[in-house]
CSV table of C-alpha atoms and ligand atoms in Angstrom, one decimal:
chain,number,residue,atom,x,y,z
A,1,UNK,CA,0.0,0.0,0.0
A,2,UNK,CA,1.1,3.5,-0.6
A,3,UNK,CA,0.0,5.9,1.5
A,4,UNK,CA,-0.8,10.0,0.2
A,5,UNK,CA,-2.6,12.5,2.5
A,6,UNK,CA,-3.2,16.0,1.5
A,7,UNK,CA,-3.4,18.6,4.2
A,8,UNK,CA,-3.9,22.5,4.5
A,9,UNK,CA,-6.1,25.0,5.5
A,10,UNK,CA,-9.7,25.5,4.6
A,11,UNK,CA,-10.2,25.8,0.9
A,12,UNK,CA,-6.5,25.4,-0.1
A,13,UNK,CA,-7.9,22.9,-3.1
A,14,UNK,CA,-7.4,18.9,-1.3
A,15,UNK,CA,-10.8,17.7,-2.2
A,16,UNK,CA,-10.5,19.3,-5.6
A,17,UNK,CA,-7.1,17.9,-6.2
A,18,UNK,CA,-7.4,14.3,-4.3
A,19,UNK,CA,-10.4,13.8,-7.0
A,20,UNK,CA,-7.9,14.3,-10.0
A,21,UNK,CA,-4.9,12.5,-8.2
A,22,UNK,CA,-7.2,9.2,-7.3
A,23,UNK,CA,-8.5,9.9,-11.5
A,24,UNK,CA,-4.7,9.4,-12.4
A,25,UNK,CA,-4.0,6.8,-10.2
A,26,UNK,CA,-6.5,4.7,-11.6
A,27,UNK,CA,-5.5,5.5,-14.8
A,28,UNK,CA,-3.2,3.2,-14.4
A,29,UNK,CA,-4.1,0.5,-13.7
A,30,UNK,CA,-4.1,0.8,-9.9
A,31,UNK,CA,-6.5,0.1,-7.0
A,32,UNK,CA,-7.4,3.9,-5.3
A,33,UNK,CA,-9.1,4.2,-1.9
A,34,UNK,CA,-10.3,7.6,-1.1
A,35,UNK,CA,-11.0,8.5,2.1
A,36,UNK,CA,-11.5,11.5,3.7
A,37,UNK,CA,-11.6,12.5,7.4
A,38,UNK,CA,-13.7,13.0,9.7
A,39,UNK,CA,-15.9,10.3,7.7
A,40,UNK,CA,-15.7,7.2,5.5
A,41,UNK,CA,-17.1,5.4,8.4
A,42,UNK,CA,-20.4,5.0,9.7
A,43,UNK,CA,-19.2,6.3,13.0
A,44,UNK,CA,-17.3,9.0,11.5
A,45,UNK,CA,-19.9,9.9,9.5
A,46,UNK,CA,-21.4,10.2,12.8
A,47,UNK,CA,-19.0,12.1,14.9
A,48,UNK,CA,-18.6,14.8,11.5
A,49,UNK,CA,-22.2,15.8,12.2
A,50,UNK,CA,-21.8,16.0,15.8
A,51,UNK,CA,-18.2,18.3,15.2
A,52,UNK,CA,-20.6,20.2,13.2
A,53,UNK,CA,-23.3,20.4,15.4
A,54,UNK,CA,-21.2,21.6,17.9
A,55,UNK,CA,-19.5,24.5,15.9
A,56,UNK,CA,-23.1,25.6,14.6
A,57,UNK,CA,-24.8,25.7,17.9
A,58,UNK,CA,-24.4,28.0,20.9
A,59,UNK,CA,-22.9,25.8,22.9
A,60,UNK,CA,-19.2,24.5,21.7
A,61,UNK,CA,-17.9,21.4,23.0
A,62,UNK,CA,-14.7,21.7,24.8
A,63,UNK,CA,-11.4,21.4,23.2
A,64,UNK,CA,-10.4,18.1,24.8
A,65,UNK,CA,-13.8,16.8,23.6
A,66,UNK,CA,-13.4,18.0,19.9
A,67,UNK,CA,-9.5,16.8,19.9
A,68,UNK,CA,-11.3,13.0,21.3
A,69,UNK,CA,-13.7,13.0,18.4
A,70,UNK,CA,-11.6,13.3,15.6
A,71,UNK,CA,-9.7,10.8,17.3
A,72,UNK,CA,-12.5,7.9,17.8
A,73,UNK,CA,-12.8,8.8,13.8
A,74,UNK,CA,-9.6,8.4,13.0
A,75,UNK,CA,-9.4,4.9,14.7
A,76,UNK,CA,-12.7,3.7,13.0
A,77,UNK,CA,-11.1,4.5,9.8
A,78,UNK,CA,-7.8,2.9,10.6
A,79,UNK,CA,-9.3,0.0,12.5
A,80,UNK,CA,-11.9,-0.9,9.8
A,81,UNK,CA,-10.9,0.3,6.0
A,82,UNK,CA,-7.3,1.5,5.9
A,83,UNK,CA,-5.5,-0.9,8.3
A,84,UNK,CA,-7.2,-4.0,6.5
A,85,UNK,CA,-5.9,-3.3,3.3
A,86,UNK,CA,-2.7,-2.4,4.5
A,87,UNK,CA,-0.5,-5.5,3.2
A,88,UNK,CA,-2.4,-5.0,-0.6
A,89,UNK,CA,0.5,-4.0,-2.7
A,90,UNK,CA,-1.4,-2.6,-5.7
A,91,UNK,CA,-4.0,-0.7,-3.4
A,92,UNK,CA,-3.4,2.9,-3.0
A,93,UNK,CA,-5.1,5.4,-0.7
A,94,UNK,CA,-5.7,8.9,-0.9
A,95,UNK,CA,-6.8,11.0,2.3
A,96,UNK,CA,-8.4,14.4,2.6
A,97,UNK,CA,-6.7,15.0,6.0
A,98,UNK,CA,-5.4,12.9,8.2
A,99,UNK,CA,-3.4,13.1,11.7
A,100,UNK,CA,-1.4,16.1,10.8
A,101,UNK,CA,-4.3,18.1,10.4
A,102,UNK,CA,-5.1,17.3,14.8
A,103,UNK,CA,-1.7,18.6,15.4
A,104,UNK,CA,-2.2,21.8,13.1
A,105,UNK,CA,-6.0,22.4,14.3
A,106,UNK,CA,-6.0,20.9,18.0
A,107,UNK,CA,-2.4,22.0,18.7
A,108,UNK,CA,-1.6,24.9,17.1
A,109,UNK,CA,-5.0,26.2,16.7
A,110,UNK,CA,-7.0,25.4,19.8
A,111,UNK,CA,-3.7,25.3,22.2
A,112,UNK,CA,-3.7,22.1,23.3
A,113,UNK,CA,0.0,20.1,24.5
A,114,UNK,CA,1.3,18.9,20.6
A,115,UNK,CA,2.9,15.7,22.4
A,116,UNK,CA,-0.2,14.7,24.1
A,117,UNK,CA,-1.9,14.9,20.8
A,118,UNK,CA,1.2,12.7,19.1
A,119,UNK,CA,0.6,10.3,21.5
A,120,UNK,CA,-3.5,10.0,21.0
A,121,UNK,CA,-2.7,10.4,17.1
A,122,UNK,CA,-0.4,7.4,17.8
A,123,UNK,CA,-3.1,5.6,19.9
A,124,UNK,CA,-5.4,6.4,17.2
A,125,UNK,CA,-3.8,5.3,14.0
A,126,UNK,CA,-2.1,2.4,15.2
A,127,UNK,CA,1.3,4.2,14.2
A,128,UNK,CA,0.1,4.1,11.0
A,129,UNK,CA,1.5,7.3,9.4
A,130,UNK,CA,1.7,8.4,5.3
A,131,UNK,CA,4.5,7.3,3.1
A,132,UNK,CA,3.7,11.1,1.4
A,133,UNK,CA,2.0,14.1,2.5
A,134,UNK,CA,1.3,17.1,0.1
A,135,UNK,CA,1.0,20.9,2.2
A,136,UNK,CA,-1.2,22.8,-0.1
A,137,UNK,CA,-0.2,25.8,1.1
A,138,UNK,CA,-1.8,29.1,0.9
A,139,UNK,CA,-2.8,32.5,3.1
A,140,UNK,CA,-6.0,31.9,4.7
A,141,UNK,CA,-7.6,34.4,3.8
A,142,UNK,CA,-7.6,33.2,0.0
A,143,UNK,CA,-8.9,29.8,1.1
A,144,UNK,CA,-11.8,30.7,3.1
A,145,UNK,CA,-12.9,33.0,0.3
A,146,UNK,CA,-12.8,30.2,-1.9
A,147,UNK,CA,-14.9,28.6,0.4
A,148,UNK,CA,-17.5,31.5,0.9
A,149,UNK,CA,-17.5,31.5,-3.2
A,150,UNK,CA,-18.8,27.8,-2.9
A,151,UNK,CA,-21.1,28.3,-0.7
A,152,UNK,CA,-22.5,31.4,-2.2
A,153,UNK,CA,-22.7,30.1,-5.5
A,154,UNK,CA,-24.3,26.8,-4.8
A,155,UNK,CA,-28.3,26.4,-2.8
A,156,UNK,CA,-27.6,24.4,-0.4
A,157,UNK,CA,-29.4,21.3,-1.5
A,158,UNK,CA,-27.0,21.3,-4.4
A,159,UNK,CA,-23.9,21.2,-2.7
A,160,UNK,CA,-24.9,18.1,-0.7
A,161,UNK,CA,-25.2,16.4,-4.2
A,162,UNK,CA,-22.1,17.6,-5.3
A,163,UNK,CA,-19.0,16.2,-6.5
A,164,UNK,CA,-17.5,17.6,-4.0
A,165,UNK,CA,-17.7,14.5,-2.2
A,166,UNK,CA,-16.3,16.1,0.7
A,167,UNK,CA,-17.6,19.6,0.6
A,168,UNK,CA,-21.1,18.6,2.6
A,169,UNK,CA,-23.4,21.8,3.1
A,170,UNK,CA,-22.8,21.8,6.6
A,171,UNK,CA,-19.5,23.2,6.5
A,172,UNK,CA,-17.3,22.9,10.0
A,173,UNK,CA,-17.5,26.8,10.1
A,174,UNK,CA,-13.9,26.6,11.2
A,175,UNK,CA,-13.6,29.1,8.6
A,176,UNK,CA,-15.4,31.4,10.9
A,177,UNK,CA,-12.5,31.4,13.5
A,178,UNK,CA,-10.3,34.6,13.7
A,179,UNK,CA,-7.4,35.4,11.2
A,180,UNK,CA,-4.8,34.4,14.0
A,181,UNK,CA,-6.0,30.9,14.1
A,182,UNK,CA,-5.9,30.1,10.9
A,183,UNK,CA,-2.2,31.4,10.9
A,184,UNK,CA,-1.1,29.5,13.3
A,185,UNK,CA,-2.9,26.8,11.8
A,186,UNK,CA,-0.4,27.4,8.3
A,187,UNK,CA,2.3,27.8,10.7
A,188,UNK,CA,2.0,24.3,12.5
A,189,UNK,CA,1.8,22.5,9.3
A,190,UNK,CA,4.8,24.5,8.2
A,191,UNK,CA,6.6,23.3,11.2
A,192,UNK,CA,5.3,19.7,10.7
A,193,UNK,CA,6.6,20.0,7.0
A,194,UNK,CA,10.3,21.2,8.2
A,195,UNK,CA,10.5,18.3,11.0
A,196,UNK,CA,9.8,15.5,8.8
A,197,UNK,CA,11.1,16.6,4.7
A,198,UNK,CA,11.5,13.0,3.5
A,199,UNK,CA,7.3,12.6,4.1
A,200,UNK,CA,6.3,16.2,3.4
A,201,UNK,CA,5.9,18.4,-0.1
A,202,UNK,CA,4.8,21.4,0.3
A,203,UNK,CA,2.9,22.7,-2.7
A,204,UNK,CA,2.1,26.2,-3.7
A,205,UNK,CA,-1.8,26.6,-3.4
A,206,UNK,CA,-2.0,29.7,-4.8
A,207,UNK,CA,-1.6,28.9,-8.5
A,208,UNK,CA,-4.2,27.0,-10.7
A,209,UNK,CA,-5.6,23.9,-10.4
A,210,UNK,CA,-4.0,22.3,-13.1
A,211,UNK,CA,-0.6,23.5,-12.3
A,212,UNK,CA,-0.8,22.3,-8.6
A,213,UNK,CA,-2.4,18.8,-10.0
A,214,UNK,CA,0.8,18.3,-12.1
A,215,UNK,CA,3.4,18.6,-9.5
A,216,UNK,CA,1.1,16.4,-7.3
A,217,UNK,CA,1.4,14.1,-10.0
A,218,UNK,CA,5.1,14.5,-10.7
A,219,UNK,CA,5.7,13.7,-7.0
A,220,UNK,CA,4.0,10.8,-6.7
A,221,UNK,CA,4.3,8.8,-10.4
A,222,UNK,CA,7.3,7.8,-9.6
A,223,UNK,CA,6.6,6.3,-6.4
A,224,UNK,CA,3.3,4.1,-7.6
A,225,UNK,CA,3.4,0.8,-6.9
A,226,UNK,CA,3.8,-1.6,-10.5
A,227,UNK,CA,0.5,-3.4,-10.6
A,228,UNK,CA,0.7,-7.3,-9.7
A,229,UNK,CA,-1.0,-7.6,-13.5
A,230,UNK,CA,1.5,-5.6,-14.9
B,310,LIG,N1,-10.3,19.3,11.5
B,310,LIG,C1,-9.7,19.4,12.7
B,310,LIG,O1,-9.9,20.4,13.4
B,310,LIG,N2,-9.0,18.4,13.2
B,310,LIG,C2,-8.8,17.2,12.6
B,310,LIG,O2,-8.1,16.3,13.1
B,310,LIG,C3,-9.4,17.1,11.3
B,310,LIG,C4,-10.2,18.2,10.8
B,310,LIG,C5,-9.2,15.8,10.5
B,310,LIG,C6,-13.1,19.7,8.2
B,310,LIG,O3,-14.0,20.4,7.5
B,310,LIG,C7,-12.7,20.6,9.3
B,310,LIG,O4,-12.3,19.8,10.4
B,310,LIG,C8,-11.6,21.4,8.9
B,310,LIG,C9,-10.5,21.1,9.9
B,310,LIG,C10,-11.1,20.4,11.0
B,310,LIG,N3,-12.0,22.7,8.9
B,310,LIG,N4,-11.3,23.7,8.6
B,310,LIG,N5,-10.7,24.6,8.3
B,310,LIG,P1,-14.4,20.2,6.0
B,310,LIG,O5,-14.0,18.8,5.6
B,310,LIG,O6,-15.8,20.7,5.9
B,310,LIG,O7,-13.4,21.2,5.3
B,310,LIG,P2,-11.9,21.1,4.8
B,310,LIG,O8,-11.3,19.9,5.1
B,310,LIG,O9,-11.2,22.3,5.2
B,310,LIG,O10,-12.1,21.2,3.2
B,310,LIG,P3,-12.6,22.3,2.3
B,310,LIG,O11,-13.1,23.5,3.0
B,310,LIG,O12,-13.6,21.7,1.4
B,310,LIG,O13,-11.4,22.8,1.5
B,310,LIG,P4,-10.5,22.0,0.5
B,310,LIG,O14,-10.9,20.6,0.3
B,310,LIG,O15,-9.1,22.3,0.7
B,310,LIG,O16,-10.9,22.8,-0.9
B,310,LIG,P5,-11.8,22.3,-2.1
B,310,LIG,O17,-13.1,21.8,-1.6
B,310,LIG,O18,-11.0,21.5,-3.0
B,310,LIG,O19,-12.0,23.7,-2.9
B,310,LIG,C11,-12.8,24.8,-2.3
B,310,LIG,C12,-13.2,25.7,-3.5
B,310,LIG,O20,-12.0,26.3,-4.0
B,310,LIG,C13,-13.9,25.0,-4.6
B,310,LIG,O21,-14.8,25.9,-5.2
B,310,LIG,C14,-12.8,24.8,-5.6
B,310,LIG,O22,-13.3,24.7,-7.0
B,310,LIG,C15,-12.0,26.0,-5.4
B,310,LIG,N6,-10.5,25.7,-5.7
B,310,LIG,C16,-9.8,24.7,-5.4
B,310,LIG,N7,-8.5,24.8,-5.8
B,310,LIG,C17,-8.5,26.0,-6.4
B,310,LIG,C18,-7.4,26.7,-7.0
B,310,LIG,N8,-6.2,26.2,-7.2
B,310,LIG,N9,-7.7,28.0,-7.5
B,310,LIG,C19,-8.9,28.5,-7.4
B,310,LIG,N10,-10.0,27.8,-6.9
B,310,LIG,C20,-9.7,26.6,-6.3
């Protein structure tokens, strides 16, 4: 299995661009799992709508609580679709997010101790980590109007059919958090990038989609498994 998360801030393009990567993967010939988190389990499914419910509502669950949910959805999604496959050699698996994203939005973001959070990410994925993680990088403030665009283009009823796969109309309204969050936010996955160069490429998020879709591409041909049937 070869393993390729895309992480970044709100709107910097992963759902957009893990649609065309998982298109050229199968191009080839290759198994592609999608996933994106929280979700692609029941529970997670679950948990996503109570995140949400949470952000949306007047009463926001405390930090430790948020941090513990995306956990329990992380370790369904380990524990019952990734793990499972893991020992496929032709299977590949793309994820909109993944740990990283706990220590960029928990840590950085809400404040909470980074190594406590290393040690429930590592509780939580079973030390199961990504051979290849793509920082599509850019200012917040261009994301989240990206974002808004979406959402004011599109009735709501729409966007939950949508492509988008991963774009549900609820949102997480994270993009509603202040201007310092979010930069702390790019900074901790800056700092995640820098500590660990063999795993990370950070990407330029600011150009077009095609442009960031090739070097995506160019990154990761080369390390594709060769298809048992080849
Ligand atoms: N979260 C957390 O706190 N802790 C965790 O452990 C995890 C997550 C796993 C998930 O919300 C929220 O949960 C997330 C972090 C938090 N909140 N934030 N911020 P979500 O799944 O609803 O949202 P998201 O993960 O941030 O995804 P997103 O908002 O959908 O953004 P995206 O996937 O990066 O972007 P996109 O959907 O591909 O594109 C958005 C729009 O921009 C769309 O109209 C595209 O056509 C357009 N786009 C994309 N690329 C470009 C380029 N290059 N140029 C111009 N326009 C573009």
């Amino acid at each position: 299995m070869l393993f390729i998360s895309l992480e970044g801030g709100e709107g910097a393009g992963k759902t957009t661009q893990a649609a065309r990567l998982v298109e050229r993967i199968e191009s080839t010939g290759l198994r592609c799992l999608r996933v994106r988190e929280p979700g692609s389990t029941d529970l997670g499914a679950e948990l996503r709508k109570l995140i949400k419910r949470s952000r949306t509502s007047d009463e926001a669950m405390s930090r430790a609580a948020e941090l513990f949910l995306f956990a329990a959805a992380r370790s369904e999604l380990v524990t019952k679709v990734i793990g499972p496959q893991r020992d496929d050699p032709d299977l590949v698996v793309v994820a909109d997010r993944y740990a990283d994203s706990t220590v960029a939005y928990q840590g950085y973001g809400r404040g909470i101790d980074i190594e406590t959070i290393k040690s429930i990410n590592a509780l939580a994925t079973n030390a199961l980590m990504p051979d290849l993680t793509f920082l599509l990088d850019c200012p917040p403030g261009i994301g989240i109007s990206r974002v808004r665009g979406l959402q004011l283009q599109m009735p709501l009823d729409a966007m939950k059919d949508a492509d988008t796969l991963n774009r549900d109309a609820e949102g997480m309204k994270f993009e509603e958090e202040s201007e310092e969050f979010h930069q702390r936010i790019r900074q901790g996955f800056h700092d995640l990038a820098t500590q660990e160069p063999n795993r990370w490429r950070v990407i330029d998020a600011t150009r077009s989609i095609d442009a960031i879709s090739d070097d995506i591409w160019n990154a990761v041909r080369d390390r594709l498994p060769v298809p048992a049937n080849a």
